[in-house]
Amino acid sequence: MLGVLLALQTAATPPCAAPAPCRVLEAAVAANQAAMFAPGGYRAVVETETSTLGRREGRISGATLIEQTSSRARWSSDGGFEQHVVGSRSFPNAIPLSRLAFLRIGWIMPTMAGERLQLIARSGPGQTDFAASLRGGFAPEIIVHPLASDREKYYRFEGGSEPVARIGAVGNLLVIAVTVIPRPGLTEEQTLFEGEMDLDPSTHALGRLFGRFKVVGPARRGGFFNFEPSATLVDLENQRLPNGAWVPLVQRFEIQTASSRASGYGAARRVISRFHDAEPLPSTGVPVAIAASTSGYVVTSAPTDSLRGFRAWHARAGAATAAVSESDFSRWRPDRLQPTGRPFVAVQGYQQGEFLRFNRVEGVYTGLSLMLRLRDAAPGLTLPVTGGYAWSEHRARGAGGAVWERNAWRLEAGAGRLLEVTNKFRNQFDHPAFGAVVGRDPWDYVERELAGAAVVRSLEAGGGSIVRLEVARVSDDSVERHMAHGLSGALLRINRGITPGTYWRAKGLLDWHPDVSPLFAHDGVGFRGEIETASGDLDYTRVEGRVVLRKSLAPVFFIARLHAGAVFATDPPPQQLFELGGPAGLPGYDYKEFAGDRAALFRVRMTYPLPLLSLPIRIGSGVTLPSLAPAISVGFQGGFTDANTAGGLAAIRALGDKYDDKTGELVTDPVTGAPLPAAVATDRIRSSVDIRIGIFGDALAVGLARALESGRKTRFVLAFGRQF
């Protein structure tokens, strides 16, 4: 009975609200029918850029993987679609493995005419014969065309009365804009279009579809390993050839995801294809209707050496990705990502590690983080709370507060008890959540209770550059190691000493272009400057700066980073000192063997991608993994620390005694028998070099490092995310 009522309701709802839009729609349907039966077709050069995008902290985003393919394409109404891939190159920048790596995503839609839209869902070059494309994993995805003869069963329409101005791929356009809305209550699964349909005012031909392809109705597919997206964001634009035929110009497909646990973190998979040098095929004179769902296709590929040797690219790598933004599709994101709507509680936190982390102080920490997003009830206001328990330390930690966002402004207030790290000169996106899983935990920790407020101003639309001002009441306390061995069996280090105390703290931060980093494939210059001053039991001022330069000099990638900082205080707290050595910037030396209240560190790395295993890895019909992309890299590091006052020297000594990393035994002076300090000032510039072999564009690397001074041993290096 319910199905009958839904069918009657659907039938009673008119497809459009007024006679004039209905007439426009009927003219567009007639134009689509004429294009469907028109003999002929087109040939073109199709250049496709596929990028895996990362998002951090809600404000920083960029490409972590860029792949390009060039192909010669041919489509005809009586012969289907043929594509021959002639060029392929990959620019991985970090480990791009995520759920998105397993998603099939549209690569090509050969034509936007017909009863059904056919989306060839592929990723990466490879061979597909006609028979394999008719069914199974290689069959095209079928989308009900908004101008199909049975459209009223699936869609209703709004607008479409008067021409409006649009900005397209070729400049300003005058179009008739029609809003396409899927009907509710379908009794079977279908993929429908939802969004804006632009029609040419003179011919009523379909010029553009902008919105999303959405799976509606009861699902046919399921299971634990179902990676199919429920919606794919699309921007599909046609061009008109001299003979009057409309063929593809630019096609953009995008899947966006948000981290289910860390707010502001997520990923996207973007595919942008541009059709160059399109020209019509000679007409056969025989009208053949474009098949509704059974037209196959053929994809062939040049030999691997030819793919790698291809040089006739129309656009530089990354240009297509950089020209667009995730915010273009803001209207079509899922409801939970929209700033408006009913309030809801999300099981999310602001930082990685709020649900699970592992370190030598807490052991295993498990927690829960919730966010009340008030949305329409209080626009821009979010109330986050997090809490958990450290099972080896037997201690609870947590925090709560409020965040209000409006345009480029963000206000924060909160309080909590946190375990924070004391490392300085850090990479942009490193995080200690799992520091003890592999290795000996390259972090030192301080217990910090604080209550404060901050104001943040974004300096660019959709970018990560910010100014931040903060004031807080802070209390620092020391913590001890409660876990002696990591999950890998490695002995974990003794936590270094700090000076406990309660104080007022004020901080100012300028973070300019933080996406210029080892994580994102974005060339340029980035800067971070920070000043922090404290008054109370701890009294100091710390200034720290960082400049990052990244440049792609094909085929070599170059990145350099300069850090410098100083602490001004009569008795500087040890937790505010700068430490160098081992994973902390000088891989040829012992772990943090140098410290001081003045320091500088310069690092540079050049990476050369090896000409093998550079193509994506295809597994079966629906899964393609990123290429291994092995690379060899050489790095140089140089730095110094200094302390010229008695207070500075005392702070270095307060870091603690030196212990052997492997045995955990106290290291003593061979002459006096007194314990050696954990760190000393460098007394001069210290430098080291290393060479690494990495995969995923040097994102996961092993190698050797050597200090450039006599008496030092060669050290093994294991690095993640282009740490250098």
XYZ file of C-alpha atoms in Angstrom:
724
model
C 0.000 0.000 0.000
C 2.838 2.398 0.863
C 4.410 1.802 -2.561
C 1.092 2.581 -4.281
C 0.720 5.821 -2.325
C 4.252 6.877 -3.204
C 3.640 6.108 -6.879
C 0.428 8.157 -6.852
C 2.203 11.038 -5.109
C 5.019 10.955 -7.680
C 2.603 10.897 -10.574
C 0.659 13.818 -9.090
C 3.699 16.041 -8.753
C 4.339 17.997 -11.963
C 7.886 17.931 -13.325
C 8.131 21.736 -13.291
C 6.256 24.513 -11.557
C 5.140 26.730 -14.471
C 4.333 26.481 -18.200
C 7.340 28.507 -19.407
C 9.976 26.312 -17.724
C 8.134 23.229 -18.942
C 8.359 24.491 -22.520
C 12.093 25.081 -22.103
C 12.464 21.580 -20.698
C 10.553 20.028 -23.588
C 12.783 21.877 -26.068
C 15.854 20.550 -24.246
C 14.468 17.012 -24.371
C 13.943 17.374 -28.133
C 17.537 18.635 -28.543
C 18.804 15.670 -26.548
C 16.812 13.254 -28.693
C 18.205 14.835 -31.858
C 21.775 14.536 -30.528
C 21.115 10.925 -29.538
C 20.151 9.944 -33.074
C 22.673 12.138 -34.918
C 25.266 10.043 -36.787
C 28.938 10.813 -36.372
C 31.039 11.570 -33.310
C 34.357 13.181 -32.400
C 38.026 12.557 -31.752
C 40.127 14.439 -29.186
C 43.224 14.387 -27.044
C 42.149 13.872 -23.430
C 44.496 14.951 -20.660
C 43.449 13.713 -17.244
C 44.840 14.824 -13.910
C 44.006 12.679 -10.904
C 44.892 13.982 -7.471
C 44.586 12.683 -3.940
C 43.993 15.621 -1.626
C 44.600 15.873 2.095
C 43.018 18.227 4.597
C 44.489 19.092 8.006
C 43.208 21.164 10.914
C 40.204 22.320 8.915
C 42.223 25.038 7.160
C 45.165 23.430 5.351
C 44.670 21.374 2.215
C 46.672 20.300 -0.786
C 47.548 17.445 -3.117
C 49.498 14.525 -1.672
C 49.447 12.606 -4.951
C 49.142 13.832 -8.540
C 48.900 11.528 -11.560
C 48.513 12.549 -15.183
C 47.508 10.580 -18.249
C 47.261 11.635 -21.856
C 45.215 9.656 -24.329
C 43.724 9.752 -27.784
C 39.961 9.303 -27.602
C 37.370 8.541 -30.264
C 33.615 8.349 -29.800
C 30.980 7.604 -32.420
C 27.280 6.922 -32.104
C 27.577 3.615 -33.938
C 31.008 2.517 -32.699
C 31.095 3.435 -29.034
C 34.103 4.811 -27.192
C 37.774 4.005 -27.785
C 40.670 5.357 -25.775
C 44.396 4.799 -26.241
C 46.593 5.961 -23.341
C 49.898 7.345 -24.626
C 51.386 9.050 -21.577
C 51.396 8.598 -17.821
C 53.332 10.152 -14.960
C 52.964 10.171 -11.192
C 54.012 12.692 -8.531
C 53.452 11.089 -5.124
C 54.401 13.205 -2.143
C 53.295 11.259 0.901
C 51.784 7.894 1.738
C 48.429 8.294 -0.037
C 46.830 5.105 1.258
C 43.379 5.792 2.606
C 39.872 4.611 1.977
C 39.870 6.824 -1.106
C 42.634 4.720 -2.637
C 40.107 1.920 -3.072
C 37.255 3.935 -4.540
C 36.344 3.605 -8.168
C 35.858 7.106 -9.478
C 34.650 8.385 -12.833
C 37.362 9.018 -15.341
C 35.509 9.706 -18.589
C 31.930 10.341 -19.693
C 32.165 9.981 -23.503
C 28.964 11.904 -24.250
C 26.265 13.805 -22.394
C 23.558 12.871 -24.897
C 21.201 9.912 -24.657
C 18.619 8.290 -22.444
C 21.264 7.418 -19.862
C 24.616 8.934 -18.976
C 27.428 6.396 -19.017
C 30.330 6.935 -16.665
C 33.472 4.879 -17.291
C 34.693 4.301 -13.753
C 38.412 3.672 -13.961
C 41.670 4.809 -12.441
C 45.043 4.536 -14.137
C 46.142 3.192 -17.506
C 45.482 -0.402 -18.522
C 43.825 -2.600 -21.107
C 40.083 -3.224 -21.314
C 38.527 -5.035 -24.246
C 34.980 -4.504 -25.466
C 33.557 -7.741 -24.095
C 34.921 -7.065 -20.571
C 33.310 -3.620 -20.549
C 29.776 -4.893 -21.052
C 29.310 -6.339 -17.580
C 30.884 -6.706 -14.166
C 33.439 -4.364 -12.656
C 34.426 -2.722 -15.947
C 30.884 -1.916 -17.060
C 30.043 1.809 -17.126
C 28.101 3.334 -14.259
C 24.608 4.223 -15.528
C 22.999 7.525 -14.502
C 19.431 8.411 -15.423
C 19.663 11.403 -17.781
C 17.692 14.477 -16.617
C 16.445 14.816 -20.215
C 15.488 11.163 -20.678
C 12.037 10.241 -21.962
C 11.205 8.719 -18.544
C 12.649 11.666 -16.587
C 9.387 12.460 -14.778
C 9.622 9.156 -12.930
C 12.930 10.221 -11.400
C 13.156 14.030 -11.400
C 11.345 17.283 -10.899
C 12.674 20.640 -12.111
C 12.790 24.250 -10.976
C 13.843 27.491 -12.718
C 14.609 27.595 -16.410
C 12.699 30.743 -17.338
C 15.264 33.408 -18.218
C 18.902 33.269 -19.343
C 21.498 33.969 -16.639
C 25.249 34.642 -16.720
C 27.680 31.851 -15.864
C 31.460 31.582 -15.772
C 32.565 28.499 -17.674
C 35.843 26.945 -18.733
C 36.012 29.271 -21.756
C 34.852 32.459 -20.008
C 31.496 34.160 -19.502
C 28.442 32.360 -20.844
C 24.725 33.068 -21.100
C 22.696 29.979 -20.200
C 19.264 28.843 -19.115
C 19.739 27.380 -15.635
C 17.483 24.503 -14.549
C 17.612 22.973 -11.069
C 17.291 19.174 -11.148
C 15.856 17.510 -8.031
C 15.610 13.703 -7.611
C 12.187 12.444 -6.580
C 11.927 10.642 -3.232
C 10.464 7.205 -2.683
C 12.136 5.152 -5.413
C 11.574 1.423 -4.935
C 14.816 0.355 -6.636
C 18.392 1.588 -6.565
C 19.248 4.185 -9.187
C 22.025 6.679 -9.700
C 20.533 10.108 -10.344
C 21.842 13.607 -10.967
C 21.126 16.368 -8.472
C 22.158 19.927 -9.190
C 22.144 22.578 -11.894
C 21.630 21.857 -15.600
C 22.712 24.660 -17.947
C 21.126 24.822 -21.406
C 22.282 26.774 -24.440
C 19.670 29.552 -24.995
C 19.676 29.286 -28.794
C 19.641 25.500 -29.282
C 18.494 24.269 -25.844
C 21.375 21.787 -26.006
C 22.856 20.561 -22.734
C 25.922 22.676 -21.947
C 26.770 21.776 -18.359
C 25.874 19.597 -15.388
C 27.044 20.867 -11.994
C 26.161 19.045 -8.789
C 26.429 15.399 -7.849
C 25.591 11.886 -8.939
C 23.718 10.336 -6.054
C 22.756 6.740 -5.371
C 19.123 6.632 -4.214
C 16.616 3.913 -3.439
C 17.155 0.550 -1.708
C 20.772 -0.555 -2.198
C 21.523 -3.611 -4.300
C 25.143 -3.736 -3.211
C 26.548 -4.159 0.239
C 28.945 -6.104 2.358
C 31.928 -5.224 4.475
C 34.163 -4.427 1.522
C 31.735 -2.169 -0.358
C 33.815 0.903 -1.183
C 31.411 2.473 -3.657
C 30.687 6.134 -2.817
C 27.083 7.163 -2.248
C 27.662 10.469 -4.082
C 30.213 11.784 -6.567
C 30.517 15.527 -7.086
C 30.585 16.466 -10.767
C 31.162 19.478 -12.996
C 30.714 18.451 -16.644
C 30.934 21.059 -19.396
C 30.364 20.649 -23.124
C 31.777 22.562 -26.082
C 30.194 23.200 -29.479
C 32.082 22.086 -32.577
C 31.892 23.953 -35.910
C 29.396 21.414 -37.260
C 27.013 22.198 -34.378
C 27.662 19.023 -32.361
C 28.129 19.316 -28.593
C 31.000 17.244 -27.177
C 32.851 17.201 -23.825
C 35.219 20.050 -22.929
C 36.062 19.641 -19.214
C 34.927 16.910 -16.859
C 35.566 17.034 -13.130
C 34.690 14.258 -10.707
C 35.332 14.496 -6.983
C 34.734 12.429 -3.873
C 35.192 14.202 -0.547
C 35.389 12.519 2.819
C 35.784 13.835 6.345
C 37.616 12.004 9.088
C 35.106 10.228 11.275
C 37.226 10.988 14.358
C 39.281 14.165 13.836
C 37.390 17.330 12.882
C 38.966 19.275 10.059
C 40.854 16.240 8.762
C 39.852 14.407 5.626
C 40.684 13.582 2.049
C 39.365 13.939 -1.456
C 39.900 12.216 -4.773
C 39.689 14.544 -7.761
C 39.739 13.670 -11.466
C 39.793 16.449 -14.058
C 39.832 15.659 -17.775
C 40.175 18.273 -20.502
C 39.399 17.457 -24.140
C 41.903 19.170 -26.455
C 41.809 19.545 -30.237
C 38.329 18.047 -30.533
C 37.120 17.595 -34.104
C 34.033 15.929 -35.575
C 34.136 12.539 -37.229
C 32.727 12.127 -40.718
C 29.057 11.253 -40.647
C 28.089 7.760 -41.740
C 24.673 9.050 -42.694
C 22.999 6.245 -40.743
C 21.218 7.341 -37.554
C 21.950 4.941 -34.672
C 20.534 5.615 -31.231
C 22.981 5.797 -28.352
C 22.319 2.687 -26.308
C 20.696 3.203 -22.937
C 22.949 0.970 -20.875
C 24.861 -1.543 -22.944
C 27.368 0.451 -24.973
C 30.801 -0.901 -24.263
C 34.165 0.717 -24.693
C 37.754 -0.193 -25.441
C 40.837 1.104 -23.604
C 44.330 0.315 -24.802
C 47.696 1.505 -23.588
C 51.105 2.185 -25.043
C 54.068 0.172 -23.686
C 55.364 1.171 -20.270
C 58.538 2.812 -21.590
C 56.469 4.893 -24.018
C 54.114 5.976 -21.227
C 57.028 7.183 -19.119
C 58.751 8.841 -22.069
C 55.739 10.896 -23.159
C 56.462 14.645 -23.113
C 53.669 16.339 -25.131
C 51.683 17.483 -22.091
C 49.249 20.371 -22.513
C 49.426 21.455 -18.852
C 52.002 21.159 -16.105
C 51.348 18.647 -13.362
C 49.113 20.097 -10.673
C 47.737 22.973 -12.751
C 44.241 21.508 -13.083
C 44.066 20.675 -9.376
C 45.297 24.115 -8.315
C 42.743 25.894 -10.501
C 39.763 24.598 -8.495
C 38.789 24.244 -4.841
C 36.833 21.832 -2.659
C 34.627 24.771 -1.679
C 33.248 24.868 -5.254
C 30.966 22.000 -4.231
C 30.088 23.321 -0.767
C 26.366 23.249 -1.555
C 26.450 19.554 -2.404
C 28.402 18.236 0.565
C 26.688 15.814 2.979
C 24.463 17.389 5.620
C 26.913 16.685 8.454
C 29.498 18.902 6.708
C 27.108 21.810 6.181
C 27.220 24.860 8.500
C 23.409 25.037 8.651
C 20.778 22.574 9.750
C 19.543 21.005 12.940
C 22.009 20.680 15.852
C 23.679 17.311 16.192
C 26.364 15.578 18.241
C 29.341 14.182 16.337
C 31.724 11.594 17.724
C 34.793 13.642 16.789
C 37.776 15.435 18.272
C 40.097 18.198 17.128
C 43.365 16.277 17.267
C 44.654 12.879 16.249
C 45.140 10.672 19.289
C 42.078 11.806 21.233
C 40.546 8.342 20.816
C 43.681 6.192 20.849
C 47.384 6.852 21.327
C 50.468 5.062 22.607
C 53.513 6.594 24.274
C 55.996 5.838 27.028
C 54.241 8.014 29.616
C 50.631 6.892 29.246
C 51.142 3.503 27.662
C 47.858 2.880 25.867
C 45.432 5.787 26.111
C 41.793 5.358 25.104
C 39.305 8.181 25.034
C 36.090 9.599 23.667
C 35.558 12.971 21.996
C 32.209 14.577 21.233
C 31.236 17.762 19.412
C 27.879 19.446 19.735
C 27.419 21.411 16.505
C 24.628 23.892 17.204
C 24.303 25.135 13.593
C 20.890 26.864 13.220
C 20.387 27.022 17.006
C 23.577 29.109 17.396
C 25.250 29.670 14.001
C 28.976 28.999 13.992
C 29.121 27.628 17.557
C 30.578 24.214 18.412
C 31.004 22.765 21.908
C 33.743 20.087 21.993
C 34.593 17.824 24.929
C 37.165 15.037 25.172
C 38.289 12.687 27.904
C 40.079 9.401 28.403
C 42.286 7.220 30.535
C 45.979 6.295 30.389
C 46.071 2.635 31.366
C 49.736 2.308 32.330
C 49.922 5.706 34.044
C 46.502 5.266 35.723
C 45.574 8.858 35.016
C 42.610 10.589 33.408
C 42.966 13.485 30.993
C 40.490 15.599 29.100
C 39.383 19.025 27.930
C 36.295 20.990 27.000
C 35.416 24.347 25.544
C 33.644 26.352 22.892
C 34.533 27.369 19.334
C 32.733 30.089 17.364
C 33.422 30.678 13.666
C 32.176 33.466 11.441
C 33.629 34.230 8.012
C 37.401 34.624 8.503
C 37.246 34.794 12.319
C 37.433 32.053 14.899
C 37.117 32.441 18.690
C 38.154 29.658 21.054
C 37.856 29.175 24.813
C 38.440 26.124 26.948
C 40.229 24.314 29.732
C 41.805 20.914 30.184
C 44.516 18.624 31.442
C 46.753 17.558 28.540
C 49.918 15.620 27.840
C 51.973 17.863 25.552
C 55.350 17.410 23.876
C 58.370 19.633 24.479
C 60.020 19.139 21.057
C 60.787 22.316 19.126
C 61.648 22.836 15.427
C 58.898 20.402 14.462
C 57.610 19.513 11.003
C 54.250 21.040 10.106
C 52.119 17.933 10.459
C 54.007 15.528 12.683
C 52.076 14.146 15.634
C 53.152 12.041 18.635
C 50.014 9.899 18.876
C 51.856 6.685 17.961
C 55.472 7.633 18.618
C 56.191 4.439 20.560
C 54.698 1.972 18.083
C 57.840 1.932 15.917
C 61.155 3.028 17.384
C 61.964 4.471 20.796
C 59.420 7.312 20.989
C 61.189 10.452 19.676
C 59.224 12.822 21.931
C 59.482 14.184 25.471
C 56.414 15.089 27.468
C 55.030 17.529 30.053
C 51.756 17.441 31.976
C 49.966 20.707 31.281
C 46.778 22.065 32.835
C 45.471 25.237 31.257
C 42.462 27.472 30.809
C 42.416 30.221 28.228
C 41.025 31.857 25.112
C 42.255 32.614 21.607
C 41.249 34.581 18.534
C 42.212 33.407 15.036
C 42.049 35.381 11.797
C 42.316 33.676 8.430
C 44.416 35.631 5.945
C 43.230 34.061 2.689
C 39.988 32.622 1.401
C 40.052 28.850 1.585
C 43.717 28.853 2.615
C 45.652 27.923 5.692
C 47.433 31.194 6.443
C 46.381 32.575 9.837
C 47.206 34.961 12.646
C 46.493 33.622 16.138
C 46.566 35.389 19.523
C 46.144 33.433 22.748
C 46.199 34.033 26.502
C 46.001 31.281 29.130
C 46.620 30.340 32.732
C 48.986 27.346 32.630
C 50.431 24.862 35.101
C 53.283 22.511 34.089
C 54.181 19.316 35.928
C 56.645 16.508 35.263
C 55.696 13.015 34.063
C 57.569 9.712 34.119
C 57.935 6.758 31.821
C 55.361 4.077 32.629
C 55.941 1.888 29.571
C 59.460 0.481 29.190
C 59.110 -1.140 25.753
C 57.231 -0.208 22.602
C 55.073 -2.529 20.538
C 58.104 -3.220 18.349
C 60.073 -4.372 21.396
C 62.363 -1.330 21.384
C 63.409 0.081 24.754
C 61.654 3.399 25.336
C 63.588 6.368 26.674
C 63.456 8.042 30.069
C 61.363 11.212 29.874
C 63.459 14.351 30.200
C 63.248 16.778 33.101
C 61.201 19.969 33.288
C 60.670 22.801 35.763
C 57.156 22.657 37.261
C 55.226 25.843 37.905
C 52.103 27.912 37.329
C 52.126 30.994 35.111
C 50.242 33.255 32.735
C 51.115 32.710 29.082
C 50.502 34.843 25.997
C 51.251 33.645 22.458
C 51.208 35.192 19.033
C 51.475 33.184 15.811
C 51.747 33.985 12.112
C 51.450 30.892 9.909
C 51.871 31.774 6.225
C 51.348 29.121 3.536
C 51.676 26.063 5.815
C 50.795 23.829 2.848
C 54.352 24.375 1.559
C 55.624 21.281 3.302
C 56.907 17.752 2.805
C 53.300 16.519 2.896
C 51.739 18.431 0.009
C 52.935 18.654 -3.587
C 52.824 22.448 -3.609
C 55.825 24.569 -4.581
C 56.501 27.897 -2.929
C 57.707 29.506 0.276
C 56.091 29.088 3.674
C 56.777 30.915 6.937
C 55.835 30.409 10.577
C 56.725 32.905 13.298
C 55.796 32.467 16.952
C 56.412 34.476 20.120
C 55.463 33.199 23.557
C 55.896 35.009 26.849
C 55.192 33.767 30.385
C 55.022 35.372 33.836
C 54.734 33.628 37.198
C 56.600 30.646 38.599
C 58.054 30.337 35.094
C 59.229 33.591 33.563
C 60.515 33.579 29.982
C 60.038 34.773 26.410
C 60.567 32.363 23.533
C 60.796 33.373 19.858
C 60.794 30.791 17.078
C 60.699 31.009 13.291
C 60.575 28.630 10.345
C 61.015 29.166 6.611
C 60.241 26.352 4.144
C 61.095 26.329 0.445
C 59.779 23.659 -1.894
C 60.501 23.429 -5.619
C 59.989 20.763 -8.275
C 62.891 20.772 -10.727
C 61.766 17.805 -12.822
C 62.774 15.161 -12.334
C 64.333 16.297 -9.017
C 62.297 17.477 -6.013
C 63.940 20.006 -3.735
C 62.855 21.060 -0.236
C 64.702 23.132 2.352
C 63.809 24.254 5.851
C 65.437 26.792 8.155
C 64.517 26.981 11.853
C 65.825 29.492 14.370
C 64.820 30.341 17.907
C 65.829 31.859 21.226
C 64.644 31.800 24.844
C 65.142 34.975 26.876
C 65.098 34.283 30.623
C 67.282 34.409 33.705
C 66.366 30.809 34.480
C 64.816 29.301 31.336
C 62.592 26.243 31.915
C 64.118 23.058 30.405
C 60.848 22.334 28.565
C 61.344 25.553 26.563
C 64.872 24.744 25.339
C 65.728 23.756 21.782
C 67.068 20.214 21.344
C 68.804 18.690 18.315
C 70.021 15.225 17.403
C 68.700 11.989 15.901
C 65.060 12.266 14.819
C 65.086 15.853 16.121
C 66.816 17.302 13.074
C 70.364 15.864 13.021
C 70.054 12.174 12.077
C 73.810 11.542 12.232
C 73.898 12.205 15.995
C 72.464 10.703 19.180
C 68.905 11.422 20.247
C 68.673 15.090 21.338
C 72.295 15.158 22.392
C 72.443 18.945 21.916
C 70.361 21.606 23.679
C 70.414 25.330 24.326
C 68.436 28.530 24.731
C 69.668 29.673 21.286
C 69.510 27.383 18.284
C 69.291 27.185 14.510
C 68.766 24.237 12.188
C 69.021 24.081 8.387
C 67.883 21.049 6.421
C 67.796 20.414 2.692
C 66.819 17.342 0.694
C 66.865 16.469 -2.993
C 64.856 13.508 -4.206
C 65.144 11.751 -7.550
C 62.268 9.430 -8.552
C 63.653 6.213 -10.025
C 62.307 5.336 -13.504
C 60.568 2.113 -12.455
C 57.335 1.033 -10.767
C 55.957 4.506 -11.465
C 52.529 3.409 -12.720
C 49.489 2.843 -10.504
C 48.986 -0.740 -9.280
C 45.799 -2.222 -10.661
C 44.184 -5.010 -8.631
C 41.190 -6.633 -10.252
C 38.472 -4.607 -11.890
C 37.607 -2.065 -9.239
C 40.711 -1.373 -7.167
C 43.753 0.655 -8.164
C 46.469 1.502 -5.669
C 48.967 4.344 -5.997
C 52.290 3.577 -7.626
C 55.181 2.510 -5.408
C 57.248 5.253 -7.065
C 60.628 4.400 -5.526
C 63.015 7.307 -5.118
C 66.521 7.953 -3.902
C 67.228 11.063 -1.852
C 70.179 12.828 -0.326
C 69.914 15.163 2.632
C 72.133 17.605 4.466
C 71.543 18.972 7.967
C 73.428 21.624 9.881
C 72.667 23.191 13.244
C 73.889 24.579 16.499
C 72.688 25.211 20.068
C 74.160 27.598 22.619
C 73.727 28.801 26.201
C 75.817 31.726 27.405
C 74.345 32.245 30.871
C 74.496 30.265 34.079
C 70.719 29.889 33.998
C 70.841 28.497 30.469
C 73.551 25.981 31.341
C 71.618 24.930 34.445
C 68.481 24.393 32.354
C 70.404 22.097 29.985
C 71.676 20.053 32.939
C 68.149 19.863 34.358
C 67.083 17.863 31.302
C 68.566 14.857 33.112
C 71.278 12.257 32.803
C 72.305 10.343 29.719
C 71.149 6.738 29.291
C 72.136 4.178 26.695
C 69.302 3.900 24.158
C 69.667 0.152 23.702
C 70.361 -1.040 27.268
C 68.846 1.752 29.331
C 71.957 1.919 31.516
C 73.228 5.204 32.925
C 76.198 6.571 30.950
C 79.039 7.888 33.148
C 82.269 9.755 32.638
C 85.047 7.128 32.236
C 87.420 9.226 34.367
C 85.292 10.616 37.204
C 82.437 8.118 37.148
C 79.926 10.976 37.313
C 76.754 10.710 35.200
C 76.988 12.442 31.844
C 74.327 15.033 31.008
C 71.539 14.085 28.625
C 72.435 17.046 26.378
C 75.099 19.716 25.940
C 75.537 22.808 23.787
C 77.064 22.090 20.392
C 79.994 24.574 20.883
C 80.064 24.880 17.061
C 77.955 24.099 13.979
C 77.318 20.368 13.711
C 76.326 18.770 10.401
C 75.363 15.404 8.977
C 74.375 13.825 5.675
C 72.130 10.914 4.860
C 71.056 8.883 1.863
C 67.716 7.104 1.677
C 65.758 4.795 -0.548
C 62.053 5.467 -0.304
C 58.726 4.451 -1.759
C 55.608 6.546 -2.395
C 57.841 9.421 -3.449
C 60.249 9.105 -0.496
C 57.373 9.209 2.004
C 58.440 5.919 3.602
C 62.206 5.583 3.563
C 65.139 3.668 4.996
C 68.742 4.713 4.774
C 72.004 5.626 6.453
C 73.128 8.849 8.144
C 76.595 10.005 9.140
C 77.774 12.982 11.179
C 80.443 15.030 9.410
C 83.082 14.693 12.109
C 85.591 12.046 13.104
C 84.733 9.348 15.592
C 81.047 9.157 14.687
C 79.322 5.965 13.566
C 77.043 5.506 10.583
C 73.422 5.252 11.753
C 70.371 3.492 10.347
C 67.449 5.782 9.439
C 63.746 4.918 9.235
C 61.672 7.923 8.182
C 57.955 8.542 7.604
C 56.286 11.354 5.657
C 59.501 12.868 4.317
C 60.854 13.585 7.774
C 64.163 15.322 7.446
